[in-house]
Amino acid sequence: MPFRETESLLPSGSYYFSGNEAATEGALAAGCRYYAGYPITPSSEIMERIAVRLKELKGVFMQMEDEIASICSVIGAVWAGAKGMTATSGPGFSLMQEGIGYGAFTETPMVVVDIQRAGPCTGQATRVGSGDHQQAKWGSHGDYQVIALSPWSVQEMYDLTIDAFNLAEQYRVPVFLMGEESVGHLRERMDVRPKVTVFDRAKKKGTPPFGMVEEDGVPPMPCFGEGEKLLVTGSTHNDAGIRKTDDPLVHEKLVSRINNKVLNHREEIIQTESYYVDDATCLVVSYGFTARSALYAVNKLRGEGGRVGLLRLKTIWPFPDQVIRVLGKKAGKIYVPEMNRGQVAGEIMKYADCDVVPYFQTNGEIIDPRTIINQVRSLA
Amino acid sequence: MPFRETESLLPSGSYYFSGNEAATEGALAAGCRYYAGYPITPSSEIMERIAVRLKELKGVFMQMEDEIASICSVIGAVWAGAKGMTATSGPGFSLMQEGIGYGAFTETPMVVVDIQRAGPCTGQATRVGSGDHQQAKWGSHGDYQVIALSPWSVQEMYDLTIDAFNLAEQYRVPVFLMGEESVGHLRERMDVRPKVTVFDRAKKKGTPPFGMVEEDGVPPMPCFGEGEKLLVTGSTHNDAGIRKTDDPLVHEKLVSRINNKVLNHREEIIQTESYYVDDATCLVVSYGFTARSALYAVNKLRGEGGRVGLLRLKTIWPFPDQVIRVLGKKAGKIYVPEMNRGQVAGEIMKYADCDVVPYFQTNGEIIDPRTIINQVRSLA
Amino acid sequence: MGALKQVRLSGFGGQGVVLAGTILGHGAVKDGKWVAGSSSYGAQARGGSARADVVVSDRPIVFPHVIEANVLAAMAQTAYDKYTEQLARGATVIYDDELVRPRSIDGAIQIGVPATSTAIKLLNQQQSANIVILGAIAVITGIVSKGALSSAIEENVSERFKDLNIRALELGYKLGEADKQ
Amino acid sequence: MGALKQVRLSGFGGQGVVLAGTILGHGAVKDGKWVAGSSSYGAQARGGSARADVVVSDRPIVFPHVIEANVLAAMAQTAYDKYTEQLARGATVIYDDELVRPRSIDGAIQIGVPATSTAIKLLNQQQSANIVILGAIAVITGIVSKGALSSAIEENVSERFKDLNIRALELGYKLGEADKQ
Amino acid sequence: MARDLEQYLRSGITSTPFCPGCGHGILMNQILRAIDDLKLPMERMLFVSGIGCAAWIPSPHFNADTLHTLHGRAIAFATGAKMFNPALKVLVISGDGDLTSIGGNHLIHAARRDIALTVICANNMIYGMTGGQAASTTPVGALSATTMEGNTHRPFDLCKLVEGAGGSFVARYSVTQPLSLKEGIKKAIMIDHFTFIDVLSPCPTQYGRRNRYDSPAGMLKTLMESCVTLEEAERLSPESLEGKIITGEFRHGRA
Amino acid sequence: MARDLEQYLRSGITSTPFCPGCGHGILMNQILRAIDDLKLPMERMLFVSGIGCAAWIPSPHFNADTLHTLHGRAIAFATGAKMFNPALKVLVISGDGDLTSIGGNHLIHAARRDIALTVICANNMIYGMTGGQAASTTPVGALSATTMEGNTHRPFDLCKLVEGAGGSFVARYSVTQPLSLKEGIKKAIMIDHFTFIDVLSPCPTQYGRRNRYDSPAGMLKTLMESCVTLEEAERLSPESLEGKIITGEFRHGRA
Amino acid sequence: MAEPCELKIKRRSKDDPAKSRYQTEPGLDEEAAVEEAGRCLVNNVCRSCDLCRYFCPDLCITMNEMTGSIEIDYDYCKGCGICAFICPKGAITMVREE
Amino acid sequence: MAEPCELKIKRRSKDDPAKSRYQTEPGLDEEAAVEEAGRCLVNNVCRSCDLCRYFCPDLCITMNEMTGSIEIDYDYCKGCGICAFICPKGAITMVREE
């Protein structure tokens, strides 16, 4: 069984961590032993904490010369056997896009934490935004898939970072923890359980590391120094890793598989939560920090007798198309408050067979629950 | 009047150019006098030709150390008064994303030519792909807008490059010419007219270069050395350019305007062409080289009496939502053949109130017209 | 939401309100509460005004920010003026009586605490006023236990300032108890 | 589509079929035609097989690639074998008679031209066989005028090889005319 | 701010943006005095900076065209502006993290190409703005937010780096040598080649407090004690040069 | 390919991927012979390369773990692998455009940090794979696809650059000096620090044909004539060193 | 933590004797150094040697061109104390802001 | 354009006199150079000096360990001519591929 129960690194109990500290501990709990990064607000606390913690745990911490070097060095370490991570914010995430494409195409498990701030560009570096979700899917050229998770609390910065590592290893894919400044810097009670479930990389000597009979399969992954004489390349390659830069069949097969191995396993990957959706005539769809404003608002409105429900997306990519389709049809109206200009609302429009009403806010501040209350009232 | 008729640089007449050569000549005709780039297949011919031509025209050519430096140096030159351009392909386009965000947020007019090849990553460098369209919109972090054009012929590599410069100057926005290897390397007859219409950058001494009373306006753009003592920054700034990194109102206003100045002028920006759409019961939506396969196919099917029409998108961003809405409803079914995994089909799904049937092909080859014929036949 | 308390600590940069907020929050976690804390971050932190919000509850917390403070501590006049605009009904306002001149607020209980002057006089260290006022808050509101606060100080303050802060906490407790009487 | 001709030039890397295609296309533009040309690109260009396609029409061209060649020139056996599979009805196949052994093809006109041997014998330069065969194609198919081809050679060939290529074109014309008779 | 420099400051600018005792202010002071000495017209000057504390020296304070760019990319932006309009006098003023860590490649390539820019690196040996992480200039053993037990990686000798890349004029001064620094800046500005000055500038807030300097003046004092001029260095034994920073003009002909 | 090197080549590999006369083949030859001399176990070796002709020297040919990466980033990938598993012997083999133009920053930072990698730069002074554009190593005056009237920008002296960045072992050889090259590679591999070798390697296809070398042998001859060893250089006058390339081991202690 | 901005600078003509000061400008040649030093021969009294103006990180020290004396703009002084440290005459001391 | 691969290498024992050759290994110390040179004293005849093996860019030259003689794998030779150029004995010449 590739999943395994292991002792928690931290003594079980309650802690008062910031989201960034929680993500660091989640990574370590999941087995992360290589981190490379570059300072950037509001994610730097992750780097600062993991520098100390990896030393204690005999892992490797590297502060690199930039974000490009950071993600590349993580990929190098992962192929040398590490579970690896980097963390950054928007500008660094933009610089990492070529490396992310390499990770996706070489099926390198890795975790990238993006603590989002108010963009675009250097925008407002110490203020909150949630504007990198479409970039997470489309930031590198060509067609590939990733997994992106959206934590709403400090607890989830811990839990979903563990999930991120497990999904990365299980599907051999880059996984993004799309935190927001308002979660990264939030301090909350966070509970550590005595056991952590981790996924151990599947290995199988002598089997091709880049190909499967199944068109959506995930091949086992050997690593450097095991005598496998691996060929890893970001160019089109056959099952063994040999470059095939003008064979149409090899290219189609590889591109299909790296997309389908994620898309065809949507059901297993996607996590959502729903509240009061059964009789709702207006469905609020939300994620990240905003979902806390949204749940507060929905609770209030329900208290007033409003038939409003909430669907919270913990997984943003692959996109939860099916639940949107079903719940949208049931409610007849979807309201999407976002700290960006409708990035997830646009995605919902692809799948929902009903009115989709986006609310944009790009002012560097979180969305106040009272704003949502007022807007949903006016929709009814 | 900011538009102006000017003599063509090339003697009018017919040429036999490659698409890459045509884009080069289009840029020069539109007034491009600064180019910075880095070698990458299949776009390098643009850099090679423009190096020679800019010398003749007393412009400036720089081969930079990488694509990041290339786009940054273009922005520097544009603020020093140049019309500027760079050209690249997928991997370089990924590296340029942070600079593109800077260009969008500082409202820097510039043209980026992306000659797309079979990705992701280094994929098949000499073979065709069309997989960078979503990246063109979402490749940099945060919310911004760009304009992206999709040429289908050598003639359009010339014409749309001129349009690209004019749109860039008119809206102070990065404009992408999303060519494909199959158009960049195609040679065709290309006709040069005696006159070229160019847009001269709007200037107005002493007016704020980053703000307007109108919420979707384009401010005049001074340049360095004119005594305006400009403040240009990629951080949030007020109308005068002063950094305001914790003012919610300034951020909201700026982010809104850089989005709305493009989105609210969709009608003036968007170019599409339609064929046989009036009575079509199946609408093929296509763009770039694939639209030539599609038109060939639609012609054939019409010859057989098939009620099939074609909508060709010359503009990909801002997305032609309105025409999709109208024609989709009329036809009841949209078929979208693409050399990627449904990047534009996904966008169509947001707006079309009808069935959308994508066809993916990611094998490094163009889509054969006969494939489209067979698929559309099977849809009917 | 009777069991949920929204606490706001405010002052200007350098007074240590963020650290006080962290200690308060951490203490409440030690008491077994659900806690969420946030603070002003960025340019304001150096100079300007500073703010630390702590929400404490017996149950998991839905919205983690302060909407209307049940408890406000103000260590500067600007902070007092600004944040007394956003109080819950029946809120408790605790202010440093040397730095803040209170106005009358309908329905609020206001208590002046000589935190800064006590810190200067008895600790010879103006910097510990944050912990003095925290001690007073703890007594007055009962939001967190003394043991938990002490333990939180141990874990959040560097070795060389621990004793000082424990003494500051004691002083705060005394001031708070005096105020209660 | 009677006025549209699909021409495919093929051989192996180094024979200059891509240059020949460019000259043919450019010549046709000079004749006032609509033209689209494409060629194999990439690794194949060094060694391996090479291919240049030119579509010539009296009207704007919808699809610019060759679907079924009306004219095929083959300068290598592998190219001949591969591309004779994709001919239009009534196509003309012109092959280098020293390098290609033809098979019988239903409905096609096949003409062997001693391009390579002529180039070696009369120009002492095997490399110009591409232009020799191009001259022959021009005569046989009438797809492009001689003047336009000469002019296209002037513009597409470096100074030091111009004369050679013009002579090669003349030889090709002669061979083509001989074939026609 | 100083009345004698008022004309070089944008109207409405009243104070520096730096922490108390930050060396960047002293550098800002000398840059403006150098321009004042040279009587350069601010209309013809362009100041380019990246991201970080030092990038705020010119932007928005200087009363000239200023281009505040992306982290690490100031030199690339400056290259475009200078190449397109050579009449502009272009100064790049940014920090060590910006110019030599993430931006190191643009630095060495501009030096190689000999683009006529003056690059002034405000070197405080730390990432100040993001909270005091180690930089590529942090001394071995120094404490920072990412090297809590002391930095283990060697720092660059920036002057050697730029010389190695082909820089024509390369110099180093400390802000504790304001007059030499000012003269060095004047010289660099007037040379129509790529010129580079490494300016040692103490960061009391992020570097100082972690490394137990009790005041800005204390940091300044240590820096003064560490610096020896090239001329002095020639007279000193290798042992007495241990731990010293050599300042002065390391001029080299083109490679 | 050569039977005596067969064990170092991946099974199924029969020929080099290079144009006739490409110097990269001679370098490939020496790298394998160096490994053969040292009797290094291929199971413990990792070869990392970027994008470009030289990146194909190890990938897929060498019968070991090979990591063919992004353009310019080989050293960053290698850093991660080496730091996580120091038991790996890591060689970075890539071209001049890859390692020193787009990848220049990773090169200087790895040298600064003294990461224990051996970096072999196959320096053909041109972008071969993309069609012969000028590189940061192209000599002034040389013709290329982007410098049709002669290159105007100075090239790097890569050894000086890496020395300036702090590299401990820095050497240059030409492929026309195969025995010295092989010995240099052996030495570099066995030093447990950052080691760098600049290997001059002629590109007859892209560089040669534009710059009128009529044959691979002709290019090789010119290169031989240009190279002088460090020892010879010491005996020569500055005038007779004009236009010469100095080869040998430029060893320097840590800065 | 950064020093809080609670100190102000006072200018005065007499005070306790100057402590030993560091050579502030090692880059000056001998002649210039002697000249600079010559302006500050008397202890505790400002001799307008100008060093504080050059060293001020907040650009808030100006020399009054009429009187030749140093003027400090207290509004933008952040109290770092560098001027007091650098003054070769001990003519500047820091006092707690009242 | 790249040289087309139309030449093959022939090995022979006698031919026209060797032209002057370049010092192939300037990096060798004197002793080593004398030793290398000593192996190739007679013109036009391969003395197994091994230079061609080291210089072959296609790794297709092997020394037969039994006989000590040089063997060329013609299948992967691209005909660059470097071996012929470098051979100090003029023992390799290029001939047109038949």
Coordinates of N, CA, C and O in Angstrom, one line a residue, chain F residues 1-5 14-22 25-26 28-30 32-33 175-180 182 205 209 214 216-217 220-221 224-225 229 232, chain H residues 1-5 22-28 36 51-65 71 73 75-76 78-82 85-86:
Chain F
M1 N 29.8 3.0 -32.0 CA 30.9 3.9 -31.6 C 32.1 3.2 -31.0 O 32.1 1.9 -31.0
A2 N 33.0 3.9 -30.6 CA 34.3 3.3 -30.1 C 34.1 2.1 -29.2 O 33.5 2.3 -28.1
R3 N 34.6 1.0 -29.5 CA 34.4 -0.2 -28.6 C 35.0 0.0 -27.2 O 34.4 -0.5 -26.3
D4 N 36.1 0.7 -27.2 CA 36.7 0.9 -25.8 C 35.9 1.8 -24.9 O 36.1 1.9 -23.7
L5 N 34.9 2.5 -25.4 CA 34.0 3.3 -24.6 C 32.6 2.8 -24.5 O 31.8 3.4 -23.9
T14 N 24.3 4.5 -31.2 CA 25.3 4.1 -32.1 C 26.1 5.3 -32.6 O 27.3 5.1 -33.0
S15 N 25.5 6.4 -32.7 CA 26.3 7.5 -33.3 C 26.1 8.8 -32.6 O 25.2 9.0 -31.8
T16 N 27.0 9.7 -32.7 CA 26.9 11.1 -32.1 C 25.8 11.9 -32.8 O 25.6 11.6 -34.0
P17 N 25.2 12.8 -32.2 CA 24.2 13.6 -32.8 C 24.7 14.8 -33.5 O 23.9 15.7 -34.0
F18 N 26.0 15.0 -33.6 CA 26.6 16.3 -34.1 C 26.9 16.3 -35.5 O 27.0 15.3 -36.2
C19 N 27.0 17.5 -36.1 CA 27.3 17.7 -37.4 C 28.8 17.2 -37.7 O 29.5 17.1 -36.7
P20 N 29.1 16.9 -38.9 CA 30.5 16.5 -39.2 C 31.5 17.5 -38.7 O 31.4 18.7 -39.0
G21 N 32.5 17.0 -37.9 CA 33.6 17.9 -37.5 C 33.3 18.7 -36.3 O 34.1 19.5 -35.9
C22 N 32.1 18.6 -35.7 CA 31.8 19.4 -34.5 C 32.7 19.0 -33.4 O 32.9 17.8 -33.1
G25 N 32.0 16.5 -30.3 CA 32.3 15.1 -30.3 C 33.6 14.8 -29.7 O 33.8 13.8 -29.0
I26 N 34.6 15.6 -30.0 CA 35.9 15.4 -29.4 C 35.9 15.6 -27.9 O 36.5 14.8 -27.1
M28 N 33.2 15.1 -26.0 CA 32.5 13.9 -25.5 C 33.4 12.7 -25.4 O 33.4 12.0 -24.4
N29 N 34.3 12.5 -26.4 CA 35.3 11.5 -26.4 C 36.2 11.7 -25.1 O 36.4 10.7 -24.4
Q30 N 36.6 12.9 -24.8 CA 37.6 13.1 -23.7 C 36.9 12.9 -22.4 O 37.5 12.4 -21.4
L32 N 34.4 10.9 -21.7 CA 34.3 9.4 -21.4 C 35.7 8.8 -21.1 O 35.8 7.9 -20.2
R33 N 36.7 9.3 -21.8 CA 38.0 8.7 -21.5 C 38.5 9.1 -20.1 O 39.2 8.3 -19.4
V175 N 39.6 21.7 -27.7 CA 39.5 20.3 -28.1 C 40.7 19.9 -28.9 O 40.9 18.7 -29.1
T176 N 41.4 20.8 -29.3 CA 42.7 20.5 -30.0 C 43.8 20.1 -29.1 O 44.9 19.8 -29.5
Q177 N 43.5 20.1 -27.8 CA 44.4 19.7 -26.8 C 43.8 18.5 -26.0 O 43.5 18.6 -24.8
P178 N 43.5 17.4 -26.7 CA 42.6 16.4 -26.1 C 43.3 15.8 -24.8 O 42.5 15.4 -23.9
L179 N 44.6 15.6 -24.8 CA 45.2 14.9 -23.7 C 45.1 15.8 -22.4 O 44.8 15.4 -21.3
S180 N 45.5 17.1 -22.6 CA 45.4 18.1 -21.5 C 44.0 18.2 -21.1 O 43.7 18.3 -19.9
K182 N 41.6 16.0 -21.3 CA 41.2 14.8 -20.5 C 41.8 14.9 -19.1 O 41.1 14.6 -18.1
T205 N 29.5 24.1 -38.8 CA 28.2 24.3 -39.5 C 27.7 25.7 -39.4 O 27.5 26.4 -40.4
R209 N 30.9 28.2 -41.4 CA 30.5 28.5 -42.8 C 30.3 30.0 -42.9 O 30.5 30.6 -44.0
D214 N 36.8 26.7 -44.5 CA 36.3 25.8 -45.6 C 36.1 24.4 -45.2 O 35.5 23.6 -45.9
P216 N 36.0 21.5 -41.5 CA 36.2 21.3 -40.0 C 37.7 21.3 -39.7 O 38.1 21.9 -38.7
A217 N 38.5 20.7 -40.6 CA 40.0 20.6 -40.3 C 40.6 22.0 -40.3 O 41.4 22.4 -39.5
L220 N 39.8 23.7 -37.1 CA 40.6 23.1 -36.1 C 42.0 23.7 -36.1 O 42.6 24.0 -35.1
K221 N 42.5 23.8 -37.3 CA 43.8 24.4 -37.5 C 43.9 25.8 -37.0 O 44.8 26.2 -36.2
M224 N 44.0 25.7 -33.2 CA 45.3 25.3 -32.7 C 46.2 26.5 -32.8 O 47.0 26.7 -31.8
E225 N 46.2 27.2 -33.8 CA 47.1 28.4 -34.0 C 46.8 29.5 -32.9 O 47.7 30.2 -32.5
T229 N 49.5 28.0 -24.3 CA 49.3 27.6 -22.9 C 49.8 28.8 -22.0 O 50.5 29.7 -22.4
E232 N 53.5 29.1 -22.0 CA 53.9 29.9 -23.2 C 53.6 31.3 -23.1 O 54.4 32.2 -23.4
Chain H
M1 N 26.5 25.7 -45.8 CA 25.9 24.4 -45.5 C 26.9 23.4 -45.0 O 28.1 23.5 -45.4
A2 N 26.4 22.5 -44.2 CA 27.4 21.5 -43.7 C 27.9 20.7 -44.9 O 27.2 20.5 -45.9
E3 N 29.1 20.2 -44.7 CA 29.7 19.3 -45.7 C 28.7 18.1 -45.8 O 28.4 17.4 -44.8
P4 N 28.4 17.7 -47.0 CA 27.6 16.5 -47.1 C 28.5 15.3 -46.8 O 29.7 15.3 -47.0
C5 N 27.8 14.3 -46.3 CA 28.6 13.1 -45.8 C 28.9 12.2 -46.9 O 28.4 11.1 -47.1
Y22 N 50.6 20.6 -37.4 CA 50.6 21.5 -36.2 C 50.9 20.7 -34.9 O 50.6 19.5 -34.8
Q23 N 51.4 21.5 -34.0 CA 51.6 20.8 -32.7 C 50.3 20.6 -32.2 O 49.4 21.4 -31.9
T24 N 50.0 19.3 -32.0 CA 48.6 19.0 -31.7 C 48.3 19.2 -30.2 O 47.1 19.3 -29.8
E25 N 49.2 19.2 -29.4 CA 48.9 19.2 -27.9 C 49.8 20.2 -27.2 O 50.7 19.8 -26.5
P26 N 49.5 21.4 -27.4 CA 50.4 22.4 -26.8 C 50.4 22.3 -25.3 O 51.3 22.8 -24.6
G27 N 49.4 21.6 -24.7 CA 49.4 21.5 -23.3 C 50.3 20.4 -22.7 O 50.5 20.4 -21.5
L28 N 50.9 19.6 -23.5 CA 51.8 18.6 -23.0 C 53.1 19.2 -22.5 O 53.6 20.1 -23.1
E36 N 55.3 11.3 -27.1 CA 54.2 11.2 -28.2 C 54.9 11.2 -29.6 O 54.5 10.3 -30.4
L51 N 46.5 9.6 -31.8 CA 45.9 11.0 -31.9 C 44.6 10.9 -32.6 O 43.6 11.6 -32.2
C52 N 44.5 10.2 -33.6 CA 43.2 10.2 -34.4 C 42.1 9.7 -33.5 O 40.9 10.1 -33.6
R53 N 42.4 8.7 -32.6 CA 41.4 8.2 -31.7 C 40.9 9.3 -30.7 O 39.7 9.4 -30.5
Y54 N 41.8 10.1 -30.2 CA 41.4 11.1 -29.3 C 40.7 12.2 -30.0 O 39.8 12.9 -29.5
F55 N 41.0 12.5 -31.3 CA 40.4 13.6 -32.0 C 39.1 13.3 -32.7 O 38.4 14.1 -33.1
C56 N 38.8 12.0 -32.8 CA 37.6 11.7 -33.6 C 36.4 12.2 -32.9 O 36.0 11.7 -31.8
P57 N 35.6 13.1 -33.6 CA 34.4 13.6 -33.0 C 33.3 12.7 -33.0 O 32.2 12.9 -32.4
D58 N 33.4 11.6 -33.7 CA 32.3 10.6 -33.7 C 32.6 9.3 -33.0 O 31.8 8.4 -33.1
L59 N 33.6 9.4 -32.2 CA 34.0 8.3 -31.3 C 34.0 7.0 -32.1 O 33.6 5.9 -31.6
C60 N 34.5 7.0 -33.4 CA 34.4 5.7 -34.1 C 35.8 5.2 -34.4 O 35.9 4.4 -35.3
I61 N 36.8 5.6 -33.7 CA 38.1 5.0 -33.9 C 38.5 4.3 -32.6 O 38.3 4.8 -31.5
T62 N 38.9 3.1 -32.7 CA 39.2 2.2 -31.6 C 40.6 1.7 -31.8 O 41.0 1.5 -32.9
M63 N 41.3 1.5 -30.7 CA 42.6 0.8 -30.9 C 42.4 -0.7 -30.5 O 41.9 -1.0 -29.5
N64 N 42.8 -1.5 -31.5 CA 42.7 -2.9 -31.2 C 43.8 -3.3 -30.2 O 44.9 -3.2 -30.5
E65 N 43.3 -3.8 -29.1 CA 44.2 -4.0 -28.0 C 45.1 -5.2 -28.3 O 46.2 -5.3 -27.7
E71 N 41.5 1.1 -35.6 CA 40.4 0.6 -36.4 C 39.3 1.6 -36.5 O 38.9 2.2 -35.4
D73 N 35.4 2.7 -37.4 CA 34.0 2.2 -37.7 C 33.4 3.1 -38.7 O 32.9 4.2 -38.5
D75 N 30.8 2.9 -40.4 CA 29.3 3.1 -40.3 C 28.9 4.5 -39.7 O 27.9 5.1 -40.1
Y76 N 29.7 4.9 -38.7 CA 29.3 6.1 -38.0 C 30.2 7.3 -38.3 O 30.1 8.4 -37.7
K78 N 31.3 10.4 -40.1 CA 30.6 11.4 -40.9 C 31.5 12.1 -41.9 O 31.1 13.1 -42.5
G79 N 32.8 11.7 -42.0 CA 33.6 12.2 -43.0 C 34.2 13.6 -42.8 O 34.4 14.4 -43.7
C80 N 34.4 14.0 -41.5 CA 34.8 15.4 -41.3 C 36.2 15.6 -41.7 O 36.6 16.7 -41.9
G81 N 37.0 14.6 -41.7 CA 38.4 14.7 -42.1 C 39.4 15.1 -41.1 O 40.5 15.4 -41.3
I82 N 38.9 15.2 -39.8 CA 39.8 15.6 -38.8 C 40.9 14.6 -38.5 O 42.1 15.0 -38.3
F85 N 43.6 15.1 -41.0 CA 44.3 16.3 -40.8 C 45.3 16.2 -39.6 O 46.4 16.7 -39.7
I86 N 44.9 15.5 -38.6 CA 45.6 15.4 -37.4 C 46.8 14.4 -37.4 O 47.7 14.5 -36.7

